Amino acid sequence: GPLCNGVTTLIFEGSFVGTHSPPPWALIERHEVTHWKTAPSAIRLLKKNNVRIPSLYKMTSLRLVFCSGEPLDNQSWYWIQDQILKDGGFIVDGWGQTETCSTMICSLPGLGWEKASSVGKPLPGAHLRIATDIRNQLQANQKGILQIVGPWPGLMDGAKSVSPQNPLSTGDIAWKDQDGLFYIVGRHDNVLNTSGHRISLAEVEQA
C-alpha cells in the first residue's frame, strides 16, 4: 500500500457535509493531494445534500479519485467528474474482498477501462467469470454470480485448488459488457423479490 511505498498519507475524519471542520477540498488544495480514496456512500451523501464545490478551491494537483467498498452508481461517477475532477483526472473503481487480500478487478487509468459505474477488468494474475453454475457461463449483459476460477497473487492456502471446474463463488452479482468490462450489482444475499422481479439493494440506492 501507500505507506509501504513511503507515500505521504493524509486521513480526513469527519463528515463531508457541515461547517464544523475544513472541507476535504480545502485539504486537497492546501496539501496538494494527488490521489484521493473515498467511498461511493460519501459521494451519494454530497449529491443528496446538493453540495457544489466552490470554484475558489483549486484542486489542480488531484490526478485520481479511487472509490471502493460498494458499487459506484452512474450519477455518482458523473458527479465526481463534474465537481471534483474539473481540471481532468481519472476515476478508478475496483473490486476485491477481504478473502482475496487485494483488489482483483480494477479500472486502471490510461487503458481505456474507464466507464461509468464499471470496476474495469481483472488485473494480471486474476481470473474471474460470471456464471449461474459450473456449466453455465453467461454472455455479455447477463447478470450472474461473480466467480474466481483460478489461483491469484496473495491467495489463501485453502484456495489453491480453485479452477474453472472448482470455482470460488464471491457471493456478488455482476455482469460485463461487450468490451469485457465488469459491473458489480451487489450481494447475492441482499436481494428484494417483488412481483417476480429480483432487485438488488444497490439498484434501490441508485433510484
Coordinates of C-alpha atoms in Angstrom, one line a residue:
G1 CA 0.0 0.0 0.0
P2 CA 0.9 3.7 0.0
L3 CA 2.6 3.6 3.5
C4 CA 4.7 0.6 2.4
N5 CA 6.0 2.6 -0.5
G6 CA 6.7 5.7 1.6
V7 CA 3.9 7.8 0.3
T8 CA 2.7 10.6 2.4
T9 CA -0.8 9.8 3.5
L10 CA -3.5 12.3 4.7
I11 CA -6.5 11.0 6.6
F12 CA -9.7 13.0 6.8
E13 CA -12.0 12.1 9.7
G14 CA -15.5 13.6 9.8
S15 CA -18.5 14.4 7.7
F16 CA -18.2 15.9 4.2
V17 CA -21.4 17.8 5.0
G18 CA -21.3 20.6 7.6
T19 CA -19.2 23.5 8.7
H20 CA -17.6 22.1 11.9
S21 CA -14.3 21.3 10.1
P22 CA -12.4 22.3 6.9
P23 CA -14.0 20.6 3.9
P24 CA -11.8 18.0 2.1
W25 CA -11.5 20.3 -0.8
A26 CA -9.5 22.8 1.3
L27 CA -7.2 20.0 2.5
I28 CA -6.7 18.8 -1.1
E29 CA -5.7 22.3 -2.2
R30 CA -3.6 23.1 0.9
H31 CA -1.6 19.8 0.8
E32 CA -1.6 19.4 -3.0
V33 CA -3.1 15.9 -2.7
T34 CA -2.7 13.9 -5.9
H35 CA -4.8 10.7 -5.1
W36 CA -8.0 10.6 -3.2
K37 CA -9.7 7.4 -1.9
T38 CA -13.3 7.6 -0.8
A39 CA -16.5 5.5 -0.7
P40 CA -19.5 5.8 -3.0
S41 CA -21.7 6.4 0.0
A42 CA -19.8 9.6 0.8
I43 CA -20.3 10.8 -2.8
R44 CA -24.1 10.0 -2.6
L45 CA -24.3 12.0 0.6
L46 CA -22.8 15.0 -1.1
K47 CA -25.2 14.6 -4.0
K48 CA -28.2 14.2 -1.7
N49 CA -27.3 17.5 0.0
N50 CA -26.8 19.3 -3.3
V51 CA -23.2 20.1 -2.4
R52 CA -21.4 22.2 -5.0
I53 CA -17.7 22.6 -4.6
P54 CA -16.9 26.3 -4.8
S55 CA -14.6 27.4 -7.6
L56 CA -12.3 29.1 -5.1
Y57 CA -10.8 25.7 -4.3
K58 CA -8.1 24.9 -6.7
M59 CA -7.6 21.1 -6.9
T60 CA -5.4 21.0 -9.9
S61 CA -3.0 18.7 -8.1
L62 CA -5.6 15.9 -7.9
R63 CA -5.0 13.3 -10.6
L64 CA -7.1 10.4 -9.5
V65 CA -10.1 9.6 -7.4
F66 CA -10.4 5.9 -6.2
C67 CA -13.7 4.6 -5.0
S68 CA -14.2 1.2 -3.3
G69 CA -16.2 -0.7 -0.7
E70 CA -19.5 -0.7 -2.6
P71 CA -20.8 -0.2 -6.2
L72 CA -20.3 3.2 -7.7
D73 CA -23.5 4.3 -9.5
N74 CA -23.6 6.3 -12.7
Q75 CA -24.8 9.5 -11.1
S76 CA -22.1 9.5 -8.5
W77 CA -19.5 8.7 -11.2
Y78 CA -20.5 11.8 -13.2
W79 CA -20.7 13.9 -10.1
I80 CA -17.1 13.2 -9.3
Q81 CA -16.2 14.1 -12.9
D82 CA -18.2 17.4 -12.8
Q83 CA -17.4 18.6 -9.3
I84 CA -14.1 17.1 -8.2
L85 CA -12.1 16.4 -11.4
K86 CA -13.0 19.6 -13.2
D87 CA -9.4 20.0 -14.3
G88 CA -9.1 16.4 -15.6
G89 CA -8.0 13.2 -14.0
F90 CA -9.1 9.6 -13.7
I91 CA -11.9 7.9 -11.7
V92 CA -10.8 4.5 -10.6
D93 CA -13.1 1.9 -9.3
G94 CA -12.2 -1.6 -8.1
W95 CA -13.4 -4.8 -6.7
G96 CA -11.9 -7.1 -4.1
Q97 CA -12.8 -8.9 -0.9
T98 CA -11.2 -9.4 2.5
E99 CA -10.7 -13.1 1.4
T100 CA -8.8 -12.1 -1.7
C101 CA -6.3 -9.9 0.3
S102 CA -6.2 -7.5 -2.7
T103 CA -8.0 -5.7 -5.5
M104 CA -8.7 -8.2 -8.3
I105 CA -10.7 -6.1 -10.7
C106 CA -9.8 -2.5 -11.4
S107 CA -10.4 0.2 -14.0
L108 CA -6.7 1.1 -14.4
P109 CA -6.2 4.6 -15.7
G110 CA -4.9 5.0 -19.3
L111 CA -6.0 1.6 -20.6
G112 CA -9.5 2.6 -21.8
W113 CA -11.1 0.7 -19.0
E114 CA -12.8 3.8 -17.5
K115 CA -16.5 3.7 -18.0
A116 CA -19.3 5.0 -15.6
S117 CA -20.0 2.5 -12.8
S118 CA -17.7 -0.1 -14.2
V119 CA -15.0 -1.7 -12.0
G120 CA -12.9 -2.4 -15.1
K121 CA -11.2 -5.7 -15.9
P122 CA -9.4 -8.5 -13.9
L123 CA -5.9 -7.5 -13.0
P124 CA -2.9 -9.6 -14.2
G125 CA -3.0 -12.9 -12.4
A126 CA -6.7 -12.7 -11.6
H127 CA -9.2 -15.0 -13.4
L128 CA -12.9 -14.4 -13.0
R129 CA -16.1 -15.1 -14.8
I130 CA -19.8 -14.6 -14.4
A131 CA -22.0 -17.7 -14.3
T132 CA -25.0 -19.4 -12.8
D133 CA -23.1 -22.6 -12.1
I134 CA -20.1 -24.5 -13.3
R135 CA -21.6 -25.4 -16.6
N136 CA -23.4 -22.2 -17.4
Q137 CA -21.1 -19.2 -18.1
L138 CA -23.1 -16.2 -19.0
Q139 CA -22.6 -13.9 -22.0
A140 CA -22.3 -10.1 -22.2
N141 CA -25.0 -8.1 -20.4
Q142 CA -26.3 -11.0 -18.4
K143 CA -26.3 -10.9 -14.6
G144 CA -24.9 -13.8 -12.6
I145 CA -22.6 -14.8 -9.8
L146 CA -19.1 -13.5 -9.9
Q147 CA -16.7 -16.5 -9.6
I148 CA -13.0 -16.8 -9.2
V149 CA -11.7 -19.6 -11.5
G150 CA -8.0 -19.7 -10.9
P151 CA -5.3 -19.0 -8.3
W152 CA -4.3 -15.4 -7.8
P153 CA -1.5 -13.4 -6.1
G154 CA -1.9 -13.4 -2.4
L155 CA -4.4 -16.3 -2.3
M156 CA -5.1 -18.3 0.9
D157 CA -3.8 -21.9 1.2
G158 CA -7.3 -23.2 1.1
A159 CA -7.9 -21.7 -2.3
K160 CA -5.1 -23.2 -4.2
S161 CA -7.5 -25.8 -5.8
V162 CA -9.6 -23.1 -7.4
S163 CA -10.2 -23.7 -11.1
P164 CA -12.9 -23.4 -13.8
Q165 CA -14.1 -26.8 -12.6
N166 CA -13.9 -25.8 -9.0
P167 CA -14.7 -22.1 -8.9
L168 CA -14.9 -20.0 -5.8
S169 CA -18.2 -18.1 -5.6
T170 CA -17.7 -14.5 -4.4
G171 CA -21.3 -14.1 -3.4
D172 CA -21.6 -10.9 -5.6
I173 CA -23.9 -10.4 -8.5
A174 CA -22.2 -8.9 -11.5
W175 CA -22.3 -8.6 -15.3
K176 CA -20.0 -7.5 -18.0
D177 CA -20.5 -5.5 -21.2
Q178 CA -19.4 -6.2 -24.8
D179 CA -16.0 -4.7 -24.1
G180 CA -15.3 -7.1 -21.3
L181 CA -15.7 -4.5 -18.5
F182 CA -17.2 -5.8 -15.3
Y183 CA -20.0 -4.2 -13.3
I184 CA -20.9 -5.1 -9.7
V185 CA -24.6 -5.1 -8.9
G186 CA -24.5 -6.1 -5.2
R187 CA -24.5 -9.1 -2.9
H188 CA -26.4 -12.2 -3.9
D189 CA -28.0 -12.4 -0.4
N190 CA -29.1 -8.8 -0.4
V191 CA -31.9 -9.1 -3.0
L192 CA -35.6 -8.0 -2.8
N193 CA -38.1 -10.1 -4.6
T194 CA -41.1 -8.1 -5.6
S195 CA -43.7 -9.1 -8.2
G196 CA -41.4 -11.7 -9.6
H197 CA -38.5 -9.2 -10.1
R198 CA -35.3 -9.6 -8.2
I199 CA -33.8 -6.1 -7.2
S200 CA -30.5 -5.6 -5.5
L201 CA -30.1 -3.1 -2.7
A202 CA -27.5 -1.2 -4.9
E203 CA -30.3 -0.7 -7.5
V204 CA -32.6 0.6 -4.8
E205 CA -29.9 3.1 -3.6
Q206 CA -29.5 4.4 -7.1
A207 CA -33.2 5.1 -7.6

